[in-house]
XYZ file of C-alpha atoms in Angstrom:
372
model
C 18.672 8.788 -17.140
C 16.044 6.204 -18.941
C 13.707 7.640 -21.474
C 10.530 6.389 -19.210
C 12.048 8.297 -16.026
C 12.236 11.511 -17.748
C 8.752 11.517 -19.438
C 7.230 10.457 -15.335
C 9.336 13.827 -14.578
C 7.785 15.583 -17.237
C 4.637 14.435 -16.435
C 4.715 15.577 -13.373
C 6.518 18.652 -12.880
C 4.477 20.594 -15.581
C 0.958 19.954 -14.210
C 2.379 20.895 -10.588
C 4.059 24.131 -12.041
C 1.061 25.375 -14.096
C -0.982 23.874 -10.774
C 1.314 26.390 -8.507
C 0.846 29.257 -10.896
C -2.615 29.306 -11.341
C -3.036 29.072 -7.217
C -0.761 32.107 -7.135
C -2.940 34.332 -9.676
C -5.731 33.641 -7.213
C -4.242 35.646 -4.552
C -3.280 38.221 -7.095
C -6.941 38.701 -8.470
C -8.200 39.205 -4.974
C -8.254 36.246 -3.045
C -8.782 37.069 0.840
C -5.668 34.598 2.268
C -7.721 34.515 5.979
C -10.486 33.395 4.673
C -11.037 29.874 4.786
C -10.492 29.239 0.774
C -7.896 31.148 0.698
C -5.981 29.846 3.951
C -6.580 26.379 2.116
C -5.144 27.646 -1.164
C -1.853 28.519 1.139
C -1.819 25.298 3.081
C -1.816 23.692 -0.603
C 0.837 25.765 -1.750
C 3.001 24.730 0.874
C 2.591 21.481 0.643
C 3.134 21.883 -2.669
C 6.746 23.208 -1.953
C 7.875 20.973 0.960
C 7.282 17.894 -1.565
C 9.524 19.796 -4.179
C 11.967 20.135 -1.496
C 11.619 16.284 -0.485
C 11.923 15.072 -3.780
C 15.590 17.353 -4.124
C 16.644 15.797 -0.579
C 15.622 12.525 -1.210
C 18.285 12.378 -4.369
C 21.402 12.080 -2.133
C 19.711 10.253 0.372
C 18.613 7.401 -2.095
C 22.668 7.612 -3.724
C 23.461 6.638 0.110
C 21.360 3.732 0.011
C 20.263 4.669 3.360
C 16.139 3.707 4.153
C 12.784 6.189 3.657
C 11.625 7.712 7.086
C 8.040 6.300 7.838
C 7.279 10.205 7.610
C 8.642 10.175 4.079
C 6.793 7.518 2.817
C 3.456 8.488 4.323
C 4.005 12.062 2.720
C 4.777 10.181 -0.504
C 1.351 8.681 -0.576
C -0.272 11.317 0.597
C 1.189 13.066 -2.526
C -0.061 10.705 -4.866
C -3.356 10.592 -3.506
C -4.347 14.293 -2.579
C -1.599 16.798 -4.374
C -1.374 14.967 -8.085
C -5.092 14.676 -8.686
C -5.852 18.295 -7.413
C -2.754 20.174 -9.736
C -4.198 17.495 -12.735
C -7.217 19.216 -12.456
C -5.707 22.727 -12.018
C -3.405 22.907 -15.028
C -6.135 22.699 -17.595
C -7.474 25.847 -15.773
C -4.064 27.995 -16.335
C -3.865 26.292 -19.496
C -7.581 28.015 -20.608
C -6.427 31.628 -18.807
C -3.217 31.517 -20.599
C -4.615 31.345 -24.167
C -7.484 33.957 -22.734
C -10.079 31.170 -23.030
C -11.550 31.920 -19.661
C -11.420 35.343 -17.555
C -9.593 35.245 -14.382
C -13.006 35.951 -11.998
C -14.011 32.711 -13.692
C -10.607 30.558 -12.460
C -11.077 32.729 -9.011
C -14.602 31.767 -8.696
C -14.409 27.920 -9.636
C -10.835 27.764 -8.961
C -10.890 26.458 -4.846
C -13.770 24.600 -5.502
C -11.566 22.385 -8.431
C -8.566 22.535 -6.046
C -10.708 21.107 -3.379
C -12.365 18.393 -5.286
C -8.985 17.110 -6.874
C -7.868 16.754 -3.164
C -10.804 14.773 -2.216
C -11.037 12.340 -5.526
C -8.159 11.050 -4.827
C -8.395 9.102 -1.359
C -12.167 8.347 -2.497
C -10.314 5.869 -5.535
C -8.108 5.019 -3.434
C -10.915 3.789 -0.890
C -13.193 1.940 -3.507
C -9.963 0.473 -5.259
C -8.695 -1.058 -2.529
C -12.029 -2.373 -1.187
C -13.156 -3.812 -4.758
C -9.470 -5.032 -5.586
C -9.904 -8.457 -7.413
C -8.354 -11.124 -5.581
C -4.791 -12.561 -5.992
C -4.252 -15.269 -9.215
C -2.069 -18.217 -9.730
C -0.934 -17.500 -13.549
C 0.516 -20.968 -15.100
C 2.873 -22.022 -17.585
C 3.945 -25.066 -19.038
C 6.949 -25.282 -20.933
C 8.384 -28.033 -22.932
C 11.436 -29.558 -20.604
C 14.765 -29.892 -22.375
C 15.989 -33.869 -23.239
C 19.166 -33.003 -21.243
C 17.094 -31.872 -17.912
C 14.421 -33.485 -15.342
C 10.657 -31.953 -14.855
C 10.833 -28.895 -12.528
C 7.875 -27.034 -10.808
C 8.829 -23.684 -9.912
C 6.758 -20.866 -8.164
C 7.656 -17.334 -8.819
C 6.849 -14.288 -6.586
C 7.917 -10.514 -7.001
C 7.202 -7.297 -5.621
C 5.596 -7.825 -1.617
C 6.321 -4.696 -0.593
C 5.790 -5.192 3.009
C 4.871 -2.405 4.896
C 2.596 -0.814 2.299
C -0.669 -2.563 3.205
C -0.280 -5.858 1.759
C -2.752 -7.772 3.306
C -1.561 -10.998 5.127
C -3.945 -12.948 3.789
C -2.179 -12.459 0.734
C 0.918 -13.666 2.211
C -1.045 -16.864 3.541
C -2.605 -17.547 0.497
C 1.465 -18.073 -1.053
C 2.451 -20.408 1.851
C -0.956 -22.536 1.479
C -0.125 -22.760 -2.646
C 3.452 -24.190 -1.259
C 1.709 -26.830 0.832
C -0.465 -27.659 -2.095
C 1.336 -28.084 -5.088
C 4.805 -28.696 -3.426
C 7.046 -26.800 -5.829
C 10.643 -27.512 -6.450
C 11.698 -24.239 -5.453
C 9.923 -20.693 -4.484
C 11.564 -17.338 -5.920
C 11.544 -14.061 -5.383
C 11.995 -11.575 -7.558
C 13.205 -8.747 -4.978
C 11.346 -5.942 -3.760
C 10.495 -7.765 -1.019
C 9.987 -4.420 1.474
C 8.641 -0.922 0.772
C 10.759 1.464 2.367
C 12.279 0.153 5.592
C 13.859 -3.006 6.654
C 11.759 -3.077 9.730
C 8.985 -4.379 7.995
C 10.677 -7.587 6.808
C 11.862 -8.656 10.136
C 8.131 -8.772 11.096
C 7.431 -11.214 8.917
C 10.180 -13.741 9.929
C 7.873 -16.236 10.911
C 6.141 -16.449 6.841
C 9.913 -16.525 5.990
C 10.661 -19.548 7.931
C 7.452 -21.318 7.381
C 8.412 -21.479 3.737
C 11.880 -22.520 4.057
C 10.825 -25.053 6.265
C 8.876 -26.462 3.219
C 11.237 -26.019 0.336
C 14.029 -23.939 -0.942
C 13.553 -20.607 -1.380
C 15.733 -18.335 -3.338
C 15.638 -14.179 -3.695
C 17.231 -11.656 -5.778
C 16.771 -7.810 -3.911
C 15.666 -5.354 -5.863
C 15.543 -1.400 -5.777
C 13.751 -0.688 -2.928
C 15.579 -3.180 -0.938
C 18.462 -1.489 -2.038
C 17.530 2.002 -0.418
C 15.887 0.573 2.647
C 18.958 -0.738 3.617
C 20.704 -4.117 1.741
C 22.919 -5.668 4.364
C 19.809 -5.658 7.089
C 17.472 -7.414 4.308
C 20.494 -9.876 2.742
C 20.990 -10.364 6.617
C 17.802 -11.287 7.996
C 16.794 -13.544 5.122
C 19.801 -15.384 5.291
C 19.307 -16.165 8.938
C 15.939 -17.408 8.172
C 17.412 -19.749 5.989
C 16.774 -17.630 2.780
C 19.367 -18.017 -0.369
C 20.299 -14.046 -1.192
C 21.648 -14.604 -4.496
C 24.087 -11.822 -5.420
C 24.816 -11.887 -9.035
C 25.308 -15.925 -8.077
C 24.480 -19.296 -9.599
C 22.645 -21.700 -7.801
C 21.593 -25.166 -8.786
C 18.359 -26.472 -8.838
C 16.948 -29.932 -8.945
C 17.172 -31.694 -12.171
C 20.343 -30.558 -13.398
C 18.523 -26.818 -13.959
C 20.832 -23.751 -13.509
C 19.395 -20.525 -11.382
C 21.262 -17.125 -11.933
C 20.459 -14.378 -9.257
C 21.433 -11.138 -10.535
C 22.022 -7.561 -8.960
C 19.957 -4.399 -9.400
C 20.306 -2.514 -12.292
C 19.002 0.592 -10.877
C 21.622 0.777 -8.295
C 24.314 -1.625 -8.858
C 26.789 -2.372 -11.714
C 27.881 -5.923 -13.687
C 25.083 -7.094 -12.518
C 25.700 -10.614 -13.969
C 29.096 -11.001 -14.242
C 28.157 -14.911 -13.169
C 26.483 -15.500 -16.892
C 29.966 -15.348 -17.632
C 31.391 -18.519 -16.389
C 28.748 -21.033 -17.344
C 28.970 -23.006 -20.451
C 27.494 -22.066 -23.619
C 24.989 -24.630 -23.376
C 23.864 -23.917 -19.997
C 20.274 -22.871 -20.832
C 20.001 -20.645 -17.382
C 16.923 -19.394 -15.521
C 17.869 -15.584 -14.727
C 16.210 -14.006 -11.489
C 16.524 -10.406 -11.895
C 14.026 -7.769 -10.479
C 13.986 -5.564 -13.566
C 13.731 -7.280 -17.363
C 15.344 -4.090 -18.178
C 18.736 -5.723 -17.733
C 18.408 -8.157 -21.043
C 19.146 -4.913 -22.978
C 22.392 -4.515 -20.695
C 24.030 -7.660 -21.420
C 26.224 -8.637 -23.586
C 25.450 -10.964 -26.741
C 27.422 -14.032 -24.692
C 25.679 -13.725 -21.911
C 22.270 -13.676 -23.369
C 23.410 -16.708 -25.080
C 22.980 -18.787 -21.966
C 19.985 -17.677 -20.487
C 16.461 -19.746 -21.412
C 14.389 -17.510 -19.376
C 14.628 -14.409 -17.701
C 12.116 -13.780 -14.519
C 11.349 -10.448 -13.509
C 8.991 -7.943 -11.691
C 9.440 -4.095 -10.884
C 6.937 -2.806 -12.913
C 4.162 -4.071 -11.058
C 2.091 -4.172 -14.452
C 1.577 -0.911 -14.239
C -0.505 -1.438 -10.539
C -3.288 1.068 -12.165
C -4.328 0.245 -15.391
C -6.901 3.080 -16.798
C -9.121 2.122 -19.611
C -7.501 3.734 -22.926
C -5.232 4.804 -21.310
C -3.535 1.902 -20.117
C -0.698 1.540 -16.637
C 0.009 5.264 -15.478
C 3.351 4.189 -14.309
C 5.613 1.493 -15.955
C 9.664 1.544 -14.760
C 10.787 -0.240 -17.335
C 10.491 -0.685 -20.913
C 7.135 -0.435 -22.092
C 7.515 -3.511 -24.575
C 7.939 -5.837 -21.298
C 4.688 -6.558 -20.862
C 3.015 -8.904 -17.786
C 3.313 -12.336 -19.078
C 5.741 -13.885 -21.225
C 6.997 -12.129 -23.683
C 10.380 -11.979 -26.053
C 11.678 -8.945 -27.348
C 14.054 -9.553 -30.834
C 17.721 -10.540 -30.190
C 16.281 -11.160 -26.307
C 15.844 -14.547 -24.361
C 12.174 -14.480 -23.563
C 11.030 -12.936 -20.205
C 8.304 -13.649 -17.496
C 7.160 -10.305 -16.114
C 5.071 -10.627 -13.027
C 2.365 -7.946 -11.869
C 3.857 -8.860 -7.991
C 2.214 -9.111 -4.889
C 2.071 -5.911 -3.324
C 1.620 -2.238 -4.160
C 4.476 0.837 -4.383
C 3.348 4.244 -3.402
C -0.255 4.214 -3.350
C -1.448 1.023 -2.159
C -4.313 0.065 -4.642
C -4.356 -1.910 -7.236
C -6.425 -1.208 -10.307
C -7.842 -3.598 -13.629
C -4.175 -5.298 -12.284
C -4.546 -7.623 -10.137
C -2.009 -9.198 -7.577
C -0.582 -12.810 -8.656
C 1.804 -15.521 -7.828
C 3.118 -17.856 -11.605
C 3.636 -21.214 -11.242
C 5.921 -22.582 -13.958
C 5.957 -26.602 -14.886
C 8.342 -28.005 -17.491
C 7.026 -31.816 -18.926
């Protein structure tokens, strides 16, 4: 299990525990359960269970690869939004009774009233994110174009996450970019649906608009993994979609495009490294940069760039505090960036949203890379 998985766990078991225990003293101190505060407290509590529950089921479910229910998914968000901020703002409570800071008529008496407005903060950020979100960029590079290869305009996607919100105008605003600057090549950097395969196949017609324009190539990455990998590699490939599978593919100019598997779900992910020449001077597509630290020293020798997504930028960046979730290593930043002994790597923020869909001091974007 990665280091970053395990601290997320951390972070958010212990809040929910101390949450759940602090909930429970209520009734203990003398909290009338038919009362409305109290039949509140007990809807809570069992909420608070069945997601424990969902989490534990979920495990085998996700080593099946099989898709999230729409039910799952909307109590997933609803998690995020209602259940994390109110047990946040419960723990320091049984935190301050525990080390006899406070007495317990004061946690019975302000108690509900915390519970309550952690439930209620929640979906009010969400609201006022997602209706000030900053718009979608264009982030450019130019890079210096090897004497052995021809200028190549390439525009790089990641992340869409249909069926989580993303608004189409978002989608629009990548075809009309297309039309505009008339790229060699689109990619995609997987992810490309949220939690069920449904949602791509309503979108066939933006899928063949684009391939009707220029190639367009697509690595899968975890999520279209669990919501279901032969539907997704399926439907884009009817569209006219290249699904590359730990695969090369050449691009115009004498450029060489590696597609590689998901880390998070899949093993030798790119085994294809292997067979090109030392010299080859690769663009990698991989959804997470995490797997530069996976290969070996040979293969790293052959790849000039890696691009990547997954870790949205964080999605919510909080001042000071910085993104609240990153699911990959921290040092792989948005941007370029080159870690020591590592070919450098293009991180993109993505398109879309995972879990809660809002987008904070992180905004969507679309890179455009140029080498003169």
């Amino acid at each position: 299990m990665s280091s970053h998985n395990s601290t997320q766990k951390w972070l958010l078991s212990v809040p929910a525990l101390a949450g759940a225990s602090e909930a429970v003293h209520w009734f203990i101190d003398g909290l009338d359960a038919s009362q409305p505060a109290g039949l509140a407290v007990l809807v809570w509590l069992g909420w608070l269970l069945f997601q424990a529950y969902e989490k534990v089921r979920f495990i085998p479910r996700v080593r099946a690869q099989r898709g999230l229910t729409l039910w799952a998914h909307v109590n997933w968000v609803l998690s995020f939004l209602v259940l994390y901020p109110s047990y946040y703002l419960l723990a320091p409570l049984a935190g301050a009774r525990w080390f006899g800071w406070i007495e317990p008529e004061f946690s019975l008496a302000w108690g509900p009233w915390l519970l309550l407005a952690g439930a209620l903060v929640g979906p009010f950020a969400w609201l006022v994110g997602y209706l000030l979100e900053a718009p979608a960029r264009l982030l450019e590079f130019t890079l210096a174009c090897p004497p052995d290869r021809q200028p190549l305009k390439l525009l790089f996607i990641s992340d869409l996450h249909l069926g989580n919100l993303l608004p189409e105008s978002r989608l629009d605003w990548v075809l009309s970019v297309c039309q505009e600057r008339k790229p060699d090549a689109l990619l995609i950097g997987g992810d490309l649906v949220d939690h069920d395969s449904v949602q791509l196949a309503a979108h066939q017609a933006w899928f063949r608009d684009l391939v009707a324009l220029l190639p367009v190539y697509a690595v899968l990455g975890n999520h279209d993994i669990v919501a279901g990998r032969q539907q997704i590699q399926g439907y884009l490939e009817a569209w006219g979609v290249t699904v590359l599978r730990d695969q090369v593919a050449q691009l115009p100019g004498g450029w060489t495009l590696v597609g590689a598997l998901d880390i998070d779900f899949e093993q030798d992910c790119a085994q294809s490294l292997l067979g090109l020449p030392k010299e080859a001077g690769a663009i990698l597509l991989s959804h997470n940069p995490d797997l530069l630290k996976q290969l070996p020293v040979d293969s790293l020798a052959k790849v000039a760039l890696c691009l990547s997504g997954h870790t949205h930028g964080g999605q919510i960046r909080l001042p000071w505090i910085g993104p609240i979730l990153h699911p990959a290593d921290r040092r792989f930043v948005p941007g370029l960036t080159q870690l020591e002994g590592l070919p450098p790597a293009l991180v993109s923020q993505g398109l879309g949203y995972t879990l809660i869909p809002m987008r904070w001091d992180c905004p969507a974007e679309a890179i455009w890379l140029e080498w003169t």
